XYZ file of N, CA, C and O in Angstrom:
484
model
N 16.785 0.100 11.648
C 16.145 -0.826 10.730
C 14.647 -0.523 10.657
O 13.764 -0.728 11.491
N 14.610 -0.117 9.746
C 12.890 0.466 8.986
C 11.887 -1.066 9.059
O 11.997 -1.983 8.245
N 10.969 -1.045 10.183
C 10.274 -2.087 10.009
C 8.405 -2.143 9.024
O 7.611 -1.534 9.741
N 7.922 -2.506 8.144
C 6.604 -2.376 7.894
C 5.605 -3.901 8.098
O 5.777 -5.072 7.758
N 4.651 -3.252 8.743
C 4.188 -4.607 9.041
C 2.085 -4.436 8.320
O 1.347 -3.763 9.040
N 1.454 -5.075 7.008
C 0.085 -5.157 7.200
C -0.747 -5.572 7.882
O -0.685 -6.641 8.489
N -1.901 -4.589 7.897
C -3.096 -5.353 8.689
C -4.387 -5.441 8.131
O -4.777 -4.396 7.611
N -5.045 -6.262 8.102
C -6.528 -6.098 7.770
C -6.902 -7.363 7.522
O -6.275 -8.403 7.721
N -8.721 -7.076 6.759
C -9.046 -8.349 6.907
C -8.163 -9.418 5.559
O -7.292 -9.067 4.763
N -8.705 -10.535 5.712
C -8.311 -11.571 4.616
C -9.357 -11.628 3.591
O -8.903 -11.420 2.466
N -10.176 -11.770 3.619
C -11.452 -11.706 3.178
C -11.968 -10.818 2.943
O -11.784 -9.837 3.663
N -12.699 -10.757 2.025
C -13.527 -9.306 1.392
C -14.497 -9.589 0.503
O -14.098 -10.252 -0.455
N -15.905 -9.240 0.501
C -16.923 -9.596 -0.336
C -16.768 -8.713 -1.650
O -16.054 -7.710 -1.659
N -17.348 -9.068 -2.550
C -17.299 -8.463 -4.383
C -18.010 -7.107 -3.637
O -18.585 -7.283 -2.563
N -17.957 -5.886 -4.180
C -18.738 -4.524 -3.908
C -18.087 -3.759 -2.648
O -18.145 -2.565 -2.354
N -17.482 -4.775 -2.033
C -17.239 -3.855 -0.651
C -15.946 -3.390 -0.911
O -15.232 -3.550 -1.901
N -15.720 -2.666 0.353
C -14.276 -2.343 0.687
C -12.932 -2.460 1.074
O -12.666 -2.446 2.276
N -11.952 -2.585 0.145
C -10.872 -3.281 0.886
C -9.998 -2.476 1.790
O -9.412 -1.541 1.244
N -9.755 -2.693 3.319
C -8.899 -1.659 3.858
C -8.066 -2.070 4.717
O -8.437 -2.526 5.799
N -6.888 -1.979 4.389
C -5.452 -2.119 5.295
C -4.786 -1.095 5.736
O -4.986 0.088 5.461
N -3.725 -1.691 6.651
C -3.305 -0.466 7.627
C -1.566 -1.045 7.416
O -1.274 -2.238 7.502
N -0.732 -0.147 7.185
C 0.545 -0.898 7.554
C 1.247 0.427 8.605
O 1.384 1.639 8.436
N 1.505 -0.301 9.470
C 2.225 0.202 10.724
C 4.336 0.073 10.299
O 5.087 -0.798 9.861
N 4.479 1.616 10.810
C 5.852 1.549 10.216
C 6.540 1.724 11.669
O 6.072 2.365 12.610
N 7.870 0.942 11.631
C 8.584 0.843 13.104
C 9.971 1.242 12.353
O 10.251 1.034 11.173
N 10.731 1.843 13.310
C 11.913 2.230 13.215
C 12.569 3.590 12.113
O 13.748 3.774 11.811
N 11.661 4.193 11.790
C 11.210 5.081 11.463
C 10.615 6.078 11.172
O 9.650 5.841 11.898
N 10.228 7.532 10.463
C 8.944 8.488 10.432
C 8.727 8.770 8.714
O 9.467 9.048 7.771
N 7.118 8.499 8.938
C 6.953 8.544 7.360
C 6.380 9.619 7.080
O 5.502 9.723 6.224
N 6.941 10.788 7.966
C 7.410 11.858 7.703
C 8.758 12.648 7.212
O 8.867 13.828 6.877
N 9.833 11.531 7.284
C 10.982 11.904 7.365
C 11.486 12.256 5.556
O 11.544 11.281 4.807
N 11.792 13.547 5.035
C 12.194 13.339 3.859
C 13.211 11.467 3.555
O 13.631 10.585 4.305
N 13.189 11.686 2.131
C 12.309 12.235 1.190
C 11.618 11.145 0.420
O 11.366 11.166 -0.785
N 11.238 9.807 1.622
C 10.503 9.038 0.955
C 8.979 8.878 0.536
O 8.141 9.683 0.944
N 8.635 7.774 -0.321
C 7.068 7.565 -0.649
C 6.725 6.244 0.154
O 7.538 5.336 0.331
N 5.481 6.248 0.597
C 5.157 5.044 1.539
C 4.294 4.649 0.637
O 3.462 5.421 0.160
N 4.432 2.960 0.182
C 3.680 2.775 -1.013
C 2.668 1.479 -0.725
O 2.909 0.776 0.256
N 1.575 1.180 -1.557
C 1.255 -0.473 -1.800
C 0.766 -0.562 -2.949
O -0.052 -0.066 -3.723
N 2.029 -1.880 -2.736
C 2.000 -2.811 -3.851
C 1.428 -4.149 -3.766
O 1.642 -4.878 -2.798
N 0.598 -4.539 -4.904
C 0.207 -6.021 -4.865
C 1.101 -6.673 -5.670
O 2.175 -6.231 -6.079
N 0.429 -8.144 -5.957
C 0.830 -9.235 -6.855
C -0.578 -10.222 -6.595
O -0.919 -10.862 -5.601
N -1.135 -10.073 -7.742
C -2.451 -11.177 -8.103
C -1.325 -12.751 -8.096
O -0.154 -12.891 -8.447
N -2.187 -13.588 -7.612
C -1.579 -15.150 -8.080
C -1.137 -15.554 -9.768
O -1.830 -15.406 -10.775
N 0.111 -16.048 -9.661
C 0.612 -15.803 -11.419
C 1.058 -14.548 -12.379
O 1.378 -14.301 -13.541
N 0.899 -14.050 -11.359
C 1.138 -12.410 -12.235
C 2.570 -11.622 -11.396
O 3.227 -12.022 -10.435
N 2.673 -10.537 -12.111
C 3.785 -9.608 -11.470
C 3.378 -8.564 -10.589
O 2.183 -8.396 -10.347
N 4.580 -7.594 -9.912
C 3.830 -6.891 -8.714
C 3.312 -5.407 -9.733
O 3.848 -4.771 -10.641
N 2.284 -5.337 -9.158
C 1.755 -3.807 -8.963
C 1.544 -3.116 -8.821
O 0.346 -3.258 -8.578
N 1.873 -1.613 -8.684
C 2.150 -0.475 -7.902
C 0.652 0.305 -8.283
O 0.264 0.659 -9.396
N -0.114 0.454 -6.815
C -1.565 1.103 -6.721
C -1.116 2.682 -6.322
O -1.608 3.695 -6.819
N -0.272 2.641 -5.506
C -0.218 4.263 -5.149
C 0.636 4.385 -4.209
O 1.121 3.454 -3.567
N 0.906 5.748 -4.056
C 1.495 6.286 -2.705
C 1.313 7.185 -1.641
O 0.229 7.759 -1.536
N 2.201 7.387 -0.852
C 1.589 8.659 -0.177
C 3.108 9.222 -0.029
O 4.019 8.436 0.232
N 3.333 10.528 -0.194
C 4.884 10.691 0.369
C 4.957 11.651 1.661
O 4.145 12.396 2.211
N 6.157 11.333 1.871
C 6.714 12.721 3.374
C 6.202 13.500 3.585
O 6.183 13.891 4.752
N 5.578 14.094 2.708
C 4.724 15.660 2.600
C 3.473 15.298 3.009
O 2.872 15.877 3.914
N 3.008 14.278 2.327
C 1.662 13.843 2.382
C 0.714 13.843 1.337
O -0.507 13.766 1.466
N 1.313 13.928 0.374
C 0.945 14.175 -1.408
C 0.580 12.647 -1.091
O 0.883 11.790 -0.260
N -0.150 12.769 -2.098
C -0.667 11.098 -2.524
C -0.519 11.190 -4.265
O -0.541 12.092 -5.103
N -0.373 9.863 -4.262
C -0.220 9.205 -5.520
C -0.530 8.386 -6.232
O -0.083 7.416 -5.619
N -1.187 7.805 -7.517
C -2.066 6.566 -7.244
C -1.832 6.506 -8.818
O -1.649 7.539 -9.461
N -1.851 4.907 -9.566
C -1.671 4.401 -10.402
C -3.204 4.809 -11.164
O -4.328 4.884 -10.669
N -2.675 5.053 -12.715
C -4.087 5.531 -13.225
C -5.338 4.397 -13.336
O -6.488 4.728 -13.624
N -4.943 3.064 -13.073
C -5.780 2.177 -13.877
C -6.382 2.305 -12.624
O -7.534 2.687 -12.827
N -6.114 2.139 -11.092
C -6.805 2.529 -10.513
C -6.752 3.615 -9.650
O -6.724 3.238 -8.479
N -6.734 4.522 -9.751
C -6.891 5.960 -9.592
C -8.515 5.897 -8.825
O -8.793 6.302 -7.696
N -9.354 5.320 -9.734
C -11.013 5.773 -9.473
C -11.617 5.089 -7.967
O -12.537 5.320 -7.182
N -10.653 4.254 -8.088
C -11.334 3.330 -6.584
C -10.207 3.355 -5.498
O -10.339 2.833 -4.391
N -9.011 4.054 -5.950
C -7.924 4.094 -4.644
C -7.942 5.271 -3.699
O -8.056 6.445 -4.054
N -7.818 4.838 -2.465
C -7.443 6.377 -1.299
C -6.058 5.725 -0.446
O -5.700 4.550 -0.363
N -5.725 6.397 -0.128
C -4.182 6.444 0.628
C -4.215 7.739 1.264
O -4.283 8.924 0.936
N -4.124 6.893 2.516
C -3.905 8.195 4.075
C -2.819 7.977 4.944
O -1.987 7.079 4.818
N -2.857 8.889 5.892
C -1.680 8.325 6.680
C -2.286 8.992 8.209
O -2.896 10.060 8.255
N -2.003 8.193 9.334
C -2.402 8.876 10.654
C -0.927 8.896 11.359
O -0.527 7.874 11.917
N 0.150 10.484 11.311
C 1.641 10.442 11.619
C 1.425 10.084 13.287
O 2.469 9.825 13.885
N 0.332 10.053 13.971
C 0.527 10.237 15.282
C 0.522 8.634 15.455
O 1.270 8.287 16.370
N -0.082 7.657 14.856
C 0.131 6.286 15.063
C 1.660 5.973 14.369
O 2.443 5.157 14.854
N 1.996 6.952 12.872
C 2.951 6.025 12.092
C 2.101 5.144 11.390
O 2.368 3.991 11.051
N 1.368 5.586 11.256
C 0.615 4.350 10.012
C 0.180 4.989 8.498
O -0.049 6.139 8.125
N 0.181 4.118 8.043
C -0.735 4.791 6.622
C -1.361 3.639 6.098
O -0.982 2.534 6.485
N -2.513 3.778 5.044
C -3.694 3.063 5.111
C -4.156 3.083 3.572
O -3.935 3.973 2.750
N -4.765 2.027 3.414
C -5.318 1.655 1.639
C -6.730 1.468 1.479
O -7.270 0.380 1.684
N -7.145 2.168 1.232
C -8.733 1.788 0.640
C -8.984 1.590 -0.295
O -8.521 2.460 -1.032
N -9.811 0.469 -1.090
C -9.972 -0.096 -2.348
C -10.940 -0.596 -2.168
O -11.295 -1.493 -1.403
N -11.919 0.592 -3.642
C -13.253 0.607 -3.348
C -14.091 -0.365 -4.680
O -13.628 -0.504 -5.813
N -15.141 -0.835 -4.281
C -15.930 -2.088 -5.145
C -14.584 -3.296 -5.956
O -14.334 -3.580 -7.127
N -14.130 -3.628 -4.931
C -13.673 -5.112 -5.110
C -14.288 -5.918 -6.118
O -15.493 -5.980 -6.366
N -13.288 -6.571 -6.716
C -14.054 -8.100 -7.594
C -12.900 -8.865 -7.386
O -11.730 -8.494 -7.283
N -13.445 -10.110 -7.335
C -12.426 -10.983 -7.448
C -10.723 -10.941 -8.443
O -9.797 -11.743 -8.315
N -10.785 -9.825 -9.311
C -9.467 -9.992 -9.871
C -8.399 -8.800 -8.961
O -7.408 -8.273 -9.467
N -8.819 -8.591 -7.733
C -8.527 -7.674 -6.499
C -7.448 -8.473 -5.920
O -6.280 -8.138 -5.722
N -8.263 -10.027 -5.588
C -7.364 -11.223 -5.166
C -5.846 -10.879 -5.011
O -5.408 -10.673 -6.143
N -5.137 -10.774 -4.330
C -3.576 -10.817 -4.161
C -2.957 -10.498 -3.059
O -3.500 -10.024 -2.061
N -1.446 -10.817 -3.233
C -1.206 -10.029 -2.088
C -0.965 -8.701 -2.002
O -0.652 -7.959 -2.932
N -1.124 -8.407 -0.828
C -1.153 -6.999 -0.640
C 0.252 -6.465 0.462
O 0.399 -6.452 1.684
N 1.249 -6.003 -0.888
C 2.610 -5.215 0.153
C 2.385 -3.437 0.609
O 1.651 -2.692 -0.040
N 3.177 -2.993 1.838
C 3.362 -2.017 1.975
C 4.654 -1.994 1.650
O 5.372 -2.966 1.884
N 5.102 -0.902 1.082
C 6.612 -0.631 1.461
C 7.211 0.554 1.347
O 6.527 1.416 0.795
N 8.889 1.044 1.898
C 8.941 2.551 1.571
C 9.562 2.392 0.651
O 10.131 1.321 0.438
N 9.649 3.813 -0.466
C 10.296 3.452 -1.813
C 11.085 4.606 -1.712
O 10.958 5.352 -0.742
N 12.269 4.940 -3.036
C 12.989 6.269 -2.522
C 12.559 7.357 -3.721
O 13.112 8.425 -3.984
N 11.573 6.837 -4.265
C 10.376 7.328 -5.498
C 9.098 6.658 -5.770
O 8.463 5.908 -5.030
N 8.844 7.037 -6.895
C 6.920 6.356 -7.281
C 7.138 5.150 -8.068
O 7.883 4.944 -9.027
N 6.485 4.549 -7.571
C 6.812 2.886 -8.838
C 7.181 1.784 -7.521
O 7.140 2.164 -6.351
N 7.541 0.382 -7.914
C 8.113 -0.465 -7.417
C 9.416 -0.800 -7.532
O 9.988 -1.749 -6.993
N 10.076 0.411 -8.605
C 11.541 -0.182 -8.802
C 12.780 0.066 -7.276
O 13.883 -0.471 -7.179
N 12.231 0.883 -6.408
C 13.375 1.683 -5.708
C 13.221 1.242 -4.953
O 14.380 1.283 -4.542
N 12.388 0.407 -3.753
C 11.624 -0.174 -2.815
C 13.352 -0.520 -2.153
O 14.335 -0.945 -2.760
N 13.174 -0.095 -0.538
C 14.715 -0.496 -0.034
C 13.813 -1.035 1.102
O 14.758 -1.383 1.809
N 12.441 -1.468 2.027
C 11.641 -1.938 2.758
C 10.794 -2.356 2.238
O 10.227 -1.760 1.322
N 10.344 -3.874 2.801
C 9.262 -4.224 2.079
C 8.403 -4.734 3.565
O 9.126 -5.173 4.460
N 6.957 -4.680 3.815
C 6.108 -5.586 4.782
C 6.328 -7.381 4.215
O 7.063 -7.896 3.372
N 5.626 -7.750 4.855
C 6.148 -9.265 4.717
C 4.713 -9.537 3.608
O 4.811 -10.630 3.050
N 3.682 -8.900 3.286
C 2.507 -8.819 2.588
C 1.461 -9.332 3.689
O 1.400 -9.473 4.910
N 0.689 -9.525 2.568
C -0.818 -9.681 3.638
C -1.867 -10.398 2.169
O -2.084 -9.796 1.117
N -2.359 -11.781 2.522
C -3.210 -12.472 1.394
C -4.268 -11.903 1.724
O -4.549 -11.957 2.922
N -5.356 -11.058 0.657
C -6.622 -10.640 0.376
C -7.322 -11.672 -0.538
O -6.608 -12.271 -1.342
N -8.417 -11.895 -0.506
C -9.325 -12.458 -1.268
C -10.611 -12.302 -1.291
O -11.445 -12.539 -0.416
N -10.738 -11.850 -2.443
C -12.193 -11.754 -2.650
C -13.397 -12.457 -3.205
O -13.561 -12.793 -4.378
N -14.140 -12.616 -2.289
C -15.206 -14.146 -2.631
C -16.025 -13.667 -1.846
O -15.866 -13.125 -0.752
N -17.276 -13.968 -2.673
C -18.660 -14.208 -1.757
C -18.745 -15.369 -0.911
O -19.751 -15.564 -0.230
């Protein structure tokens, strides 16, 4: 049983940086031939697929934000990681990891339990 779990802060000021970590258990996100992904959902809205990273270690990232996304992975922890750069409040949401068995949110067979971000001065 593939476990994903987020971490980081809750809080985040407008300009700064947003950065989470999701730790994967019961598995290697090295192992063909999945993508390790995050996805949000703003309050009222639907989910959103920011990017990925896959098995190989290719990364992948949604064009709208493409300019402010990074996605890494450290295989010796099992983790992989989201950076999201100059925040504004429409950032606000939650924030999922999950593994997918492609790019997008449709294939998702693991999900983290999410993680609430907010951004406010």
């Amino acid at each position: 049983q593939v476990q994903l779990q987020e971490s980081g802060p809750g809080l985040v000021k407008p300009s700064q940086t947003l950065s989470l970590t999701c730790t994967v258990s019961g598995g290697s996100i090295t192992t063909n031939y999945y993508y390790w992904s995050w996805i949000r959902q703003p309050p009222g809205k639907g989910l959103e697929w920011m990017g990925a990273i896959a098995y190989s270690g290719s990364t992948y990232y949604s064009p709208s934000l493409k300019s402010r996304t990074s996605i890494s992975r450290d295989t010796s922890k099992n983790q992989f990681t989201l950076q999201l750069s100059s925040v504004t409040p429409e950032d606000t949401a939650v924030y999922y990891c999950a593994r997918a068995l492609t790019l997008g949110s449709d294939y998702v067979d693991y999900w983290g339990q999410g993680t609430q971000v907010t951004v406010s001065s």
